Coordinates of C-alpha atoms in Angstrom, one line a residue:
Chain A
X1 CA 2.6 -9.5 30.3
X2 CA 5.0 -6.4 29.7
X3 CA 4.6 -6.1 26.4
X4 CA 0.7 -6.5 26.8
X5 CA 0.0 -3.0 29.0
X6 CA 3.3 -1.4 26.9
X7 CA 0.1 -2.3 23.9
X8 CA -2.2 -1.0 26.3
X9 CA -0.7 1.8 27.3
X10 CA -0.3 2.3 23.4
X11 CA -3.0 1.6 22.2
X12 CA -5.2 4.7 24.9
X13 CA -2.2 7.2 23.1
X14 CA -4.1 6.6 19.6
X15 CA -7.6 6.6 20.8
X16 CA -6.2 10.0 23.0
X17 CA -4.6 11.2 20.0
X18 CA -7.7 10.2 17.0
X19 CA -9.7 12.4 19.3
X20 CA -7.6 15.2 18.9
X21 CA -7.3 15.1 15.2
X22 CA -11.6 15.0 15.7
X23 CA -12.3 17.4 18.2
X24 CA -9.3 19.9 16.4
X25 CA -12.0 19.8 13.6
X26 CA -14.8 19.0 15.1
X27 CA -16.9 16.2 14.0
X28 CA -15.1 12.9 12.6
X29 CA -14.7 9.1 12.1
X30 CA -14.5 8.4 15.4
X31 CA -16.3 4.6 15.7
X32 CA -14.4 3.6 13.5
X33 CA -11.1 4.9 14.5
X34 CA -11.6 3.4 17.8
X35 CA -12.5 0.3 17.8
X36 CA -8.9 -0.5 15.3
X37 CA -6.7 1.3 18.3
X38 CA -6.3 -1.9 19.3
X39 CA -4.9 -3.9 16.3
X40 CA -2.6 -0.7 15.8
X41 CA -1.2 -1.0 19.2
X42 CA 0.2 -4.1 18.4
X43 CA 1.4 -3.3 15.0
X44 CA 3.0 -0.4 15.0
X45 CA 3.8 -1.3 18.3
X46 CA 5.8 -4.5 17.7
X47 CA 4.8 -6.0 14.7
X48 CA 5.5 -4.0 12.3
X49 CA 8.7 -3.7 10.2
X50 CA 9.4 0.3 9.7
X51 CA 11.8 3.6 9.7
X52 CA 10.0 7.2 10.5
X53 CA 13.4 8.3 9.3
X54 CA 12.6 6.6 5.9
X55 CA 9.3 5.7 5.8
X56 CA 9.8 4.7 1.9
X57 CA 12.1 1.9 3.2
X58 CA 11.4 -1.5 0.6
X59 CA 11.8 -3.2 3.3
X60 CA 9.5 -1.9 5.7
X61 CA 5.9 -3.6 6.7
X62 CA 3.2 -2.3 5.0
X63 CA -0.4 -1.0 6.4
X64 CA -3.2 -0.7 4.1
X65 CA -6.2 0.4 6.3
X66 CA -8.9 -0.1 3.3
X67 CA -11.5 1.8 5.2
X68 CA -9.9 4.4 4.4
X69 CA -12.1 6.5 6.4
X70 CA -10.4 5.5 10.3
X71 CA -7.1 7.7 9.0
X72 CA -7.3 9.8 12.3
X73 CA -6.4 6.8 14.7
X74 CA -3.8 5.6 11.6
X75 CA -2.4 10.0 11.3
X76 CA -2.4 9.5 16.0
X77 CA -0.2 5.9 15.9
X78 CA 2.4 7.5 13.3
X79 CA 2.5 10.7 15.2
X80 CA 2.8 8.7 18.1
X81 CA 6.0 6.2 16.2
X82 CA 7.7 9.9 15.0
X83 CA 6.3 10.0 11.8
X84 CA 5.5 13.4 12.0
X85 CA 4.9 16.7 14.3
X86 CA 2.0 15.6 17.6
X87 CA 0.8 18.9 17.2
X88 CA 0.1 17.8 13.3
X89 CA -2.6 16.4 14.6
X90 CA -4.7 19.2 15.0
X91 CA -4.4 20.2 11.3
X92 CA -6.7 17.0 10.3
X93 CA -8.8 17.9 7.2
X94 CA -7.8 22.1 7.6
X95 CA -7.2 23.4 4.0
X96 CA -4.0 22.0 2.9
X97 CA -3.3 20.1 5.6
X98 CA -1.1 16.4 5.4
X99 CA -3.5 13.8 7.1
X100 CA -6.9 14.4 5.1
X101 CA -10.0 12.1 6.4
X102 CA -8.9 9.3 4.3
X103 CA -6.1 7.9 3.8
X104 CA -3.6 8.9 1.5
X105 CA -0.3 8.1 1.1
X106 CA 0.9 11.3 -1.3
X107 CA 0.4 13.4 1.4
X108 CA 1.4 11.8 4.9
X109 CA 4.5 10.0 5.8
X110 CA 4.0 7.0 6.6
X111 CA 1.0 6.6 4.8
X112 CA 1.6 3.0 2.7
X113 CA -1.2 3.3 0.8
X114 CA -4.1 5.8 -0.6
X115 CA -8.1 4.3 0.5
X116 CA -11.6 6.2 0.8
X117 CA -13.3 4.5 -2.4
X118 CA -14.4 1.5 0.0
X119 CA -13.1 -2.5 -1.4
X120 CA -10.0 -0.5 -3.3
X121 CA -6.9 -1.3 -0.7
X122 CA -7.7 -5.1 -0.3
X123 CA -6.8 -5.3 -4.3
X124 CA -3.9 -2.8 -3.3
X125 CA -2.6 -5.1 -0.8
X126 CA -2.3 -8.0 -3.1
X127 CA -0.7 -6.0 -5.2
X128 CA 1.8 -5.0 -2.6
X129 CA 1.8 -8.4 -0.9
X130 CA 2.3 -9.9 -4.5
X131 CA 5.1 -7.1 -5.1
X132 CA 7.2 -8.1 -2.5
X133 CA 7.3 -11.2 -3.3
X134 CA 8.2 -11.7 -7.0
X135 CA 11.0 -8.9 -5.2
X136 CA 12.0 -11.5 -3.3
X137 CA 11.6 -10.0 -0.2
X138 CA 10.7 -10.9 4.0
X139 CA 7.8 -7.5 4.7
X140 CA 4.8 -8.0 5.3
X141 CA 1.3 -6.2 4.9
X142 CA -1.3 -5.8 7.1
X143 CA -4.5 -4.9 5.2
X144 CA -7.6 -3.4 7.8
X145 CA -10.8 -4.1 5.9
X146 CA -14.1 -2.8 7.8
X147 CA -17.5 -5.7 8.3
X148 CA -19.2 -2.8 6.3
X149 CA -16.4 -2.0 3.4
X150 CA -16.9 -6.3 2.7
X151 CA -20.4 -5.2 1.0
X152 CA -18.5 -4.7 -1.6
X153 CA -17.4 -7.2 -4.1
X154 CA -14.0 -6.1 -4.8
X155 CA -13.0 -7.3 -1.8
X156 CA -14.1 -10.9 -2.3
X157 CA -12.3 -10.8 -6.0
X158 CA -8.7 -9.3 -3.7
X159 CA -9.3 -12.3 -1.0
X160 CA -10.2 -14.7 -4.2
X161 CA -6.9 -13.9 -5.7
X162 CA -4.7 -13.7 -2.7
X163 CA -5.7 -17.3 -2.5
X164 CA -4.8 -18.3 -5.6
X165 CA -1.7 -16.6 -5.5
X166 CA -0.5 -18.5 -1.8
X167 CA 0.2 -14.6 -0.6
X168 CA 0.9 -16.5 2.8
X169 CA 2.7 -12.6 3.4
X170 CA -0.1 -11.0 3.9
X171 CA -2.4 -10.3 6.8
X172 CA -6.4 -9.1 7.0
X173 CA -7.2 -7.7 9.7
X174 CA -11.1 -7.4 9.8
X175 CA -12.6 -5.4 11.7
X176 CA -16.0 -6.9 13.1
X177 CA -17.4 -4.2 15.1
X178 CA -21.1 -4.6 13.6
X179 CA -22.0 -0.9 12.6
X180 CA -21.9 0.7 9.5
X181 CA -22.9 4.2 8.7
X182 CA -26.6 3.6 8.8
X183 CA -26.7 1.3 11.2
X184 CA -26.2 -2.2 12.5
X185 CA -24.4 -4.2 9.2
X186 CA -26.6 -7.5 10.6
X187 CA -29.5 -4.6 9.9
X188 CA -28.8 -3.0 6.8
X189 CA -26.6 -6.4 4.7
X190 CA -25.8 -9.5 6.9
X191 CA -22.4 -11.1 5.9
X192 CA -22.8 -14.6 6.6
X193 CA -20.4 -16.5 9.2
X194 CA -16.3 -14.4 8.9
X195 CA -15.1 -17.3 9.9
X196 CA -16.4 -19.7 8.1
X197 CA -16.2 -17.3 4.5
X198 CA -12.1 -16.6 5.2
X199 CA -11.2 -20.1 5.7
X200 CA -14.2 -21.2 2.8
X201 CA -11.4 -18.5 0.9
X202 CA -8.5 -20.7 1.2
X203 CA -7.4 -18.7 4.4
X204 CA -5.5 -19.9 7.3
X205 CA -8.1 -17.9 9.8
X206 CA -8.7 -17.4 12.7
X207 CA -11.4 -15.2 15.2
X208 CA -10.3 -12.8 18.6
X209 CA -11.2 -10.3 20.7
X210 CA -10.0 -7.4 18.6
X211 CA -9.7 -5.1 21.6
X212 CA -7.4 -7.4 23.5
X213 CA -3.9 -6.5 23.1
X214 CA -3.2 -9.6 24.1
X215 CA -5.1 -11.4 21.7
X216 CA -4.5 -9.9 18.8
X217 CA -0.5 -10.3 19.9
X218 CA -1.0 -13.8 19.9
X219 CA -2.9 -14.4 16.6
X220 CA -0.1 -11.6 14.4
X221 CA 2.3 -14.0 16.2
X222 CA 1.5 -16.5 14.1
X223 CA 1.4 -14.9 10.8
X224 CA 4.6 -14.2 11.4
X225 CA 5.3 -17.8 10.0
X226 CA 4.4 -16.8 6.1
X227 CA 3.5 -20.6 3.9
X228 CA 1.1 -20.2 1.3
X229 CA -1.8 -19.6 2.4
X230 CA -3.2 -16.0 3.2
X231 CA -3.8 -15.1 7.0
X232 CA -7.9 -14.1 8.7
X233 CA -8.0 -12.5 11.7
X234 CA -11.2 -11.4 12.1
X235 CA -11.1 -8.9 15.2
X236 CA -14.2 -8.6 17.1
X237 CA -15.1 -4.9 17.5
X238 CA -16.4 -2.7 19.6
X239 CA -17.3 0.1 17.2
X240 CA -16.2 3.2 19.2
X241 CA -14.2 0.5 21.9
X242 CA -12.1 2.4 24.5
X243 CA -14.5 5.8 25.3
X244 CA -17.8 3.9 26.7
X245 CA -19.8 7.8 25.9
X246 CA -19.0 6.9 22.3
X247 CA -19.7 3.6 22.4
X248 CA -22.7 3.7 23.7
X249 CA -24.3 5.0 21.2
X250 CA -26.2 3.4 18.3
X251 CA -25.2 6.1 16.1
X252 CA -21.0 6.6 16.0
X253 CA -19.4 6.6 12.3
X254 CA -19.5 10.4 12.4
X255 CA -19.7 12.3 15.8
X256 CA -18.8 15.9 17.1
X257 CA -16.7 16.3 19.8
X258 CA -16.9 19.1 22.1
X259 CA -14.5 20.7 23.8
X260 CA -15.5 19.3 27.5
X261 CA -15.9 15.8 25.7
X262 CA -13.1 16.0 24.6
X263 CA -11.2 17.4 27.9
X264 CA -12.6 14.1 29.2
X265 CA -12.3 11.6 27.7
X266 CA -8.5 12.3 26.3
X267 CA -7.9 12.6 30.5
X268 CA -9.9 9.5 31.0
X269 CA -7.5 8.3 28.1
X270 CA -4.3 9.2 30.2
X271 CA -5.5 8.3 33.3
X272 CA -5.1 4.1 31.9
X273 CA -2.3 4.5 29.3
X274 CA -0.6 6.0 32.4
X275 CA -1.6 3.3 34.8
X276 CA -0.2 0.9 32.2
X277 CA 2.5 2.4 32.2
X278 CA 3.2 2.2 35.9
X279 CA 2.1 -1.5 36.1
X280 CA 5.6 -1.9 33.6
Chain B
X1 CA 9.3 8.0 -38.4
X2 CA 8.0 7.7 -41.9
X3 CA 5.0 7.5 -43.7
X4 CA 3.6 4.9 -46.6
X5 CA 0.7 4.9 -46.2
X6 CA -1.0 3.9 -49.4
X7 CA -4.3 2.1 -48.6
X8 CA -3.4 -1.5 -47.7
X9 CA -3.3 -3.6 -45.0
X10 CA -0.3 -5.0 -42.7
X11 CA 0.3 -8.0 -42.5
X12 CA 0.8 -8.6 -38.7
X13 CA -3.0 -9.0 -36.3
X14 CA -2.2 -6.1 -33.7
X15 CA -2.7 -9.4 -31.4
X16 CA 0.0 -11.0 -33.0
X17 CA 1.7 -7.8 -32.1
X18 CA 1.1 -7.8 -28.7
X19 CA 1.8 -11.0 -28.1
X20 CA 5.6 -11.3 -29.7
X21 CA 6.0 -7.8 -28.2
X22 CA 4.7 -7.6 -24.1
X23 CA 7.6 -11.1 -24.1
X24 CA 10.0 -9.1 -25.4
X25 CA 9.3 -5.9 -23.4
X26 CA 9.7 -8.6 -20.2
X27 CA 13.1 -9.5 -21.1
X28 CA 14.5 -6.4 -21.9
X29 CA 12.6 -4.9 -17.9
X30 CA 13.2 -6.8 -14.7
X31 CA 10.2 -4.5 -13.4
X32 CA 8.1 -4.9 -16.3
X33 CA 4.8 -6.6 -15.0
X34 CA 1.6 -8.4 -17.4
X35 CA -1.6 -8.5 -15.9
X36 CA -4.9 -9.5 -17.7
X37 CA -8.0 -10.9 -16.9
X38 CA -8.9 -14.5 -18.2
X39 CA -8.0 -12.8 -22.5
X40 CA -4.6 -13.3 -22.9
X41 CA -5.3 -16.2 -25.9
X42 CA -7.2 -13.3 -26.8
X43 CA -4.4 -11.2 -27.8
X44 CA -1.6 -14.0 -28.2
X45 CA 0.8 -14.3 -24.8
X46 CA -0.6 -17.6 -23.0
X47 CA 1.8 -19.1 -23.6
X48 CA 5.5 -17.3 -22.5
X49 CA 2.5 -17.0 -19.5
X50 CA 2.5 -19.9 -18.6
X51 CA 6.1 -20.6 -18.8
X52 CA 6.5 -16.7 -17.0
X53 CA 4.4 -17.1 -14.2
X54 CA 6.0 -14.2 -11.6
X55 CA 5.7 -11.7 -14.8
X56 CA 2.7 -12.6 -15.9
X57 CA -0.9 -12.4 -14.0
X58 CA -3.8 -14.1 -14.7
X59 CA -5.8 -11.9 -12.8
X60 CA -9.5 -14.2 -13.8
X61 CA -13.0 -12.6 -14.6
X62 CA -13.0 -9.3 -12.2
X63 CA -11.3 -6.1 -13.3
X64 CA -11.7 -4.5 -10.6
X65 CA -9.5 -6.2 -8.4
X66 CA -7.0 -6.8 -11.7
X67 CA -6.6 -3.4 -11.5
X68 CA -5.9 -2.3 -8.3
X69 CA -3.4 -5.6 -7.9
X70 CA -1.3 -3.7 -10.6
X71 CA -1.4 -0.9 -9.2
X72 CA -0.4 -2.3 -5.7
X73 CA 2.4 -3.4 -8.3
X74 CA 3.1 -0.7 -9.3
X75 CA 3.6 0.6 -4.9
X76 CA 6.0 -2.0 -4.9
X77 CA 8.6 -0.8 -7.5
X78 CA 6.9 -2.3 -10.4
X79 CA 5.6 -1.5 -14.1
X80 CA 2.7 -3.0 -14.8
X81 CA 1.0 -3.2 -18.2
X82 CA -3.2 -4.3 -17.7
X83 CA -5.0 -6.1 -20.8
X84 CA -8.5 -6.3 -21.3
X85 CA -11.7 -5.7 -23.5
X86 CA -11.7 -1.8 -23.8
X87 CA -15.4 -1.4 -22.3
X88 CA -13.7 -4.1 -19.1
X89 CA -10.3 -1.5 -19.1
X90 CA -12.7 1.5 -18.4
X91 CA -16.5 1.0 -17.6
X92 CA -16.2 -2.3 -15.1
X93 CA -13.0 -0.7 -13.4
X94 CA -13.0 3.3 -13.6
X95 CA -13.4 3.6 -10.1
X96 CA -10.3 2.0 -9.3
X97 CA -8.4 3.1 -12.6
X98 CA -9.4 6.9 -10.8
X99 CA -8.5 6.7 -7.4
X100 CA -6.0 2.9 -7.2
X101 CA -4.2 4.4 -10.4
X102 CA -4.6 7.9 -10.7
X103 CA -5.2 9.8 -7.4
X104 CA -3.2 7.4 -5.9
X105 CA -0.1 8.1 -9.1
X106 CA 0.8 4.8 -9.5
X107 CA 1.5 4.7 -12.5
X108 CA 0.1 1.5 -14.7
X109 CA -0.8 1.3 -18.4
X110 CA -4.3 -0.6 -19.7
X111 CA -4.2 -1.7 -23.1
X112 CA -7.8 -1.7 -23.5
X113 CA -8.7 -4.5 -26.8
X114 CA -11.4 -3.7 -29.6
X115 CA -12.7 -0.4 -29.0
X116 CA -15.6 1.0 -30.4
X117 CA -17.3 -1.4 -33.8
X118 CA -13.6 -3.0 -33.9
X119 CA -15.3 -5.6 -31.2
X120 CA -17.7 -6.8 -34.1
X121 CA -19.0 -10.4 -33.3
X122 CA -18.9 -9.6 -29.7
X123 CA -21.6 -7.0 -30.2
X124 CA -23.0 -3.8 -28.5
X125 CA -22.6 -5.5 -25.2
X126 CA -18.3 -5.0 -26.1
X127 CA -18.2 -2.4 -27.6
X128 CA -17.0 0.3 -26.2
X129 CA -18.0 4.0 -27.5
X130 CA -17.2 6.1 -24.1
X131 CA -13.7 4.6 -23.1
X132 CA -11.4 7.8 -24.2
X133 CA -14.8 9.7 -22.5
X134 CA -14.0 8.4 -19.2
X135 CA -10.0 8.4 -19.3
X136 CA -10.2 12.0 -20.3
X137 CA -11.6 12.5 -17.4
X138 CA -8.2 11.4 -15.5
X139 CA -6.4 13.9 -14.2
X140 CA -3.1 13.7 -15.1
X141 CA -3.6 10.2 -18.2
X142 CA -2.0 9.7 -20.8
X143 CA -4.3 8.6 -23.9
X144 CA -4.2 6.4 -26.9
X145 CA -6.1 5.9 -30.1
X146 CA -3.8 3.7 -31.9
X147 CA -3.9 3.6 -35.9
X148 CA -0.9 0.5 -36.6
X149 CA 1.0 -1.8 -35.6
X150 CA 4.4 0.3 -35.7
X151 CA 2.3 2.5 -33.9
X152 CA 1.8 0.1 -31.0
X153 CA 5.4 -0.7 -30.6
X154 CA 6.0 2.4 -30.0
X155 CA 3.4 4.0 -28.2
X156 CA 4.0 0.8 -25.3
X157 CA 7.2 1.4 -25.2
X158 CA 7.3 4.7 -24.1
X159 CA 4.2 4.3 -21.8
X160 CA 5.7 1.9 -19.8
X161 CA 8.2 4.4 -18.2
X162 CA 5.9 7.7 -18.5
X163 CA 4.1 8.8 -14.9
X164 CA 0.9 8.8 -14.6
X165 CA -2.2 6.3 -15.8
X166 CA -2.1 5.3 -20.1
X167 CA -4.3 4.2 -22.2
X168 CA -4.0 2.4 -25.1
X169 CA -6.8 1.9 -27.5
X170 CA -6.7 -0.9 -30.4
X171 CA -7.9 -3.4 -32.5
X172 CA -6.3 -7.1 -32.6
X173 CA -6.7 -7.5 -36.0
X174 CA -5.8 -5.8 -39.0
X175 CA -4.6 -2.5 -40.0
X176 CA -4.0 -0.4 -42.8
X177 CA -0.1 0.5 -42.3
X178 CA 0.5 3.7 -42.0
X179 CA 3.9 4.3 -40.6
X180 CA 7.2 2.8 -41.7
X181 CA 8.7 -0.2 -39.6
X182 CA 11.0 1.6 -36.7
X183 CA 9.9 4.3 -37.1
X184 CA 8.6 6.0 -33.3
X185 CA 5.8 7.9 -32.4
X186 CA 6.6 9.9 -29.8
X187 CA 3.8 10.4 -27.6
X188 CA 1.4 13.8 -27.4
X189 CA 2.9 15.0 -31.7
X190 CA 0.3 14.8 -34.4
X191 CA 1.8 13.7 -37.1
X192 CA 0.5 15.1 -40.9
X193 CA -0.1 12.7 -43.0
X194 CA -0.8 14.8 -46.2
X195 CA -1.4 18.4 -46.1
X196 CA -4.2 20.7 -47.3
X197 CA -5.1 23.9 -47.7
X198 CA -8.9 24.0 -47.8
X199 CA -10.1 21.6 -45.1
X200 CA -8.0 20.1 -42.1
X201 CA -9.1 16.3 -41.0
X202 CA -8.3 15.2 -37.6
X203 CA -8.7 11.2 -36.7
X204 CA -7.8 9.0 -34.7
X205 CA -7.4 5.1 -34.5
X206 CA -9.4 3.1 -37.8
X207 CA -10.2 6.6 -39.4
X208 CA -7.2 8.2 -39.9
X209 CA -7.1 5.6 -42.8
X210 CA -10.4 6.3 -42.4
X211 CA -9.8 10.3 -43.5
X212 CA -6.9 9.5 -45.5
X213 CA -9.3 8.0 -48.6
X214 CA -11.9 11.0 -47.7
X215 CA -9.3 13.4 -48.6
X216 CA -8.2 10.9 -52.0
X217 CA -12.0 11.3 -52.9
X218 CA -12.3 15.3 -52.0
X219 CA -8.4 15.7 -54.0
X220 CA -10.7 14.3 -57.3
X221 CA -13.3 17.0 -56.5
X222 CA -10.7 20.1 -56.3
X223 CA -11.3 19.7 -52.8
X224 CA -7.6 20.0 -50.9
X225 CA -8.2 18.2 -47.2
X226 CA -5.4 17.6 -45.0
X227 CA -5.3 14.6 -42.7
X228 CA -3.8 14.2 -38.4
X229 CA -3.2 11.7 -36.9
X230 CA -4.0 12.8 -33.1
X231 CA -2.6 9.9 -31.9
X232 CA -2.0 11.4 -28.3
X233 CA -5.8 12.5 -27.5
X234 CA -4.7 13.2 -24.3
X235 CA -2.8 15.3 -24.0
X236 CA -3.9 16.4 -26.9
X237 CA -1.2 18.6 -29.8
X238 CA -3.4 21.7 -29.1
X239 CA -0.6 23.7 -31.0
X240 CA -1.3 21.8 -34.3
X241 CA -4.9 21.9 -33.4
X242 CA -4.4 25.4 -33.5
X243 CA -2.9 25.9 -36.4
X244 CA -4.1 23.5 -39.4
X245 CA -7.4 24.8 -38.7
X246 CA -6.3 29.1 -38.7
X247 CA -4.6 27.4 -42.1
X248 CA -7.8 25.7 -43.3
X249 CA -10.8 27.2 -42.1
X250 CA -12.7 23.8 -41.8
X251 CA -11.7 21.4 -39.4
X252 CA -13.8 18.0 -39.4
X253 CA -13.0 15.2 -36.5
X254 CA -13.5 11.8 -37.4
X255 CA -13.3 9.3 -34.6
X256 CA -14.2 6.0 -33.9
X257 CA -15.7 6.4 -30.4
X258 CA -19.7 8.7 -29.4
X259 CA -19.1 12.4 -30.3
X260 CA -19.7 13.2 -26.4
X261 CA -15.9 13.3 -25.1
X262 CA -13.5 11.7 -27.8
X263 CA -12.1 13.5 -29.9
X264 CA -14.0 15.9 -31.0
X265 CA -14.9 17.7 -27.5
X266 CA -11.2 17.6 -27.1
X267 CA -10.5 19.9 -30.6
X268 CA -13.4 20.9 -29.5
X269 CA -12.0 22.5 -26.3
X270 CA -9.0 23.9 -28.7
X271 CA -10.9 25.7 -31.1
X272 CA -13.1 27.3 -29.2
X273 CA -11.0 28.7 -26.9
X274 CA -8.0 30.0 -29.0
X275 CA -10.2 29.9 -32.4
X276 CA -13.5 29.6 -33.1
X277 CA -13.9 27.1 -37.0
X278 CA -16.5 25.5 -38.2
X279 CA -16.6 22.4 -37.1
X280 CA -18.1 18.7 -37.2
X281 CA -18.2 15.0 -36.7
X282 CA -18.1 11.3 -37.3
X283 CA -18.2 10.1 -34.7
X284 CA -21.3 7.6 -32.9
X285 CA -24.5 10.0 -33.3
X286 CA -24.6 9.2 -28.9
X287 CA -26.0 5.6 -29.8
X288 CA -25.2 2.1 -27.8
X289 CA -22.6 -0.5 -30.9
X290 CA -24.4 -3.3 -31.5
X291 CA -23.1 -6.8 -33.1
X292 CA -21.7 -7.3 -36.8
X293 CA -18.6 -7.2 -39.5
X294 CA -16.5 -4.3 -38.4
X295 CA -18.2 -2.7 -42.7
X296 CA -21.2 -2.7 -41.6
X297 CA -21.0 -1.6 -38.5
X298 CA -18.8 1.6 -39.6
X299 CA -21.8 2.2 -42.7
X300 CA -24.3 1.4 -39.5
X301 CA -22.9 4.0 -37.6
X302 CA -21.5 6.3 -40.4
X303 CA -17.6 5.7 -39.9
X304 CA -16.2 5.2 -43.5
X305 CA -14.2 7.5 -45.8
X306 CA -17.5 8.7 -47.7
X307 CA -19.2 10.2 -44.2
X308 CA -16.0 11.6 -43.8
X309 CA -15.7 13.1 -47.3
X310 CA -19.0 14.4 -46.5
X311 CA -19.0 16.2 -43.9
X312 CA -16.2 17.9 -45.2
X313 CA -18.6 19.5 -48.5
X314 CA -20.5 20.4 -45.5
X315 CA -18.9 21.9 -43.5
X316 CA -16.6 23.6 -47.0
X317 CA -20.1 25.4 -47.2
X318 CA -20.1 27.3 -43.7
X319 CA -16.3 28.9 -44.1

């Protein structure tokens, strides 16, 4: 239980950090950043092996956030882990920043791969996992893919490849938040049953509540076994999770964040964080 | 580097050269990794690949994924060499080349076989006249149009360890022999194959042979035409272009590519900025390809020695 509370507290911090970054520039991809805060908390709070002092350590575990527009959540996490000063979050999308809207491995310490053109992170992650395997490293690669992003055909090429090459060191985390830029995925481009799809592609597949850190931690713990099948965790999430005003807005892909909202949302998240910390 | 051109064919087919070269380079460098999209049998690597599954990755008919995987392997410390036919090595996976490769700074070498009319019986669907234009537009890319088998060996070895995205276009069949075995052709440096005073022909790929033949035709007419092998289309040997344009005062560019975006565009950019000079091209006139033997296609698209000679005669009138 202590682990769960620690993750819950960290997820609150990650959400507050993402809002910090987006508020500083006034608007940003808030919905899809908030939906993955919980999995980032479990990954960086315990599951992944990394060294903020040596971001290029070859033996580290890698994260590819293929839905690159969720950068603010990744940056918030990396800042909290000590890859760069927290204050730098306020430079999001400013000229010359290390923190562009979409993840960039050449700009941000701790970002393992450049993403942004949707779908491309999947093949990159497969290549990274294959490379680690061929180099004899015990590293694992965690790949966050959006459900809207999975409209891209390249995603399914990469999944077929990962299974064909037996990449048991690859864990796909599908952020099934049910919304894409233009609205509900079911209205725009329904993709069917993700669990059945992953299973048909040969993945070891589970579906969990993707905003429940305990469920995520349990699902991720299973993937440590490796083996010769890649893993898929279909994360049933809410776009905008953790900030009810954002989650309740139907169109929440990119939103402005006012000073008043920033104060209120971050105060609420700090309160929740403290409550979880006090229970530890 | 020694020039041995006499108009005869090199006995080696380039597919056979690749089939020996890639395994040899892999044996020398443990970080080399080769990826193909179900075309290993087309360049003679399949047998070696089957015996070396950790060095040769068949990615199936999924070029976009193959390029992404290669870029991921580059980030893991490998030096990937990717092969497929030219159209699929360029336009089919361009966004992946551009972002996962160039923008993300994952260094990969891409071999696109059967450029332009060398696609022959595969026809217009497989006949890239635009691949150079696409790769030229990628910041920091290296773009090479191979003119003989010895050059192929030299440039592939250089590209393996070169930064950025490297694109090598080469036909799988025989080429005229231009360079002595073992010659080194430094990437980025044009080669003066033949001096001349009246005009200069900047050529690349299969058009180098045609340009040399054209120079002989012109010589018989009393016209002295220089021929330079501009195999590195990017970064272009700007100094050579400027020097030879100034020296001769008349320029013809010969390329197995659309006149837009390839070597003619690259040379024209230099002329416009540094030394405005009458210029013309022997290139594809903004058309799609079609099926047929290479000889027919070179006639059909105006890519023969006689077309080059005629272009020189015409440009001389504008001097």
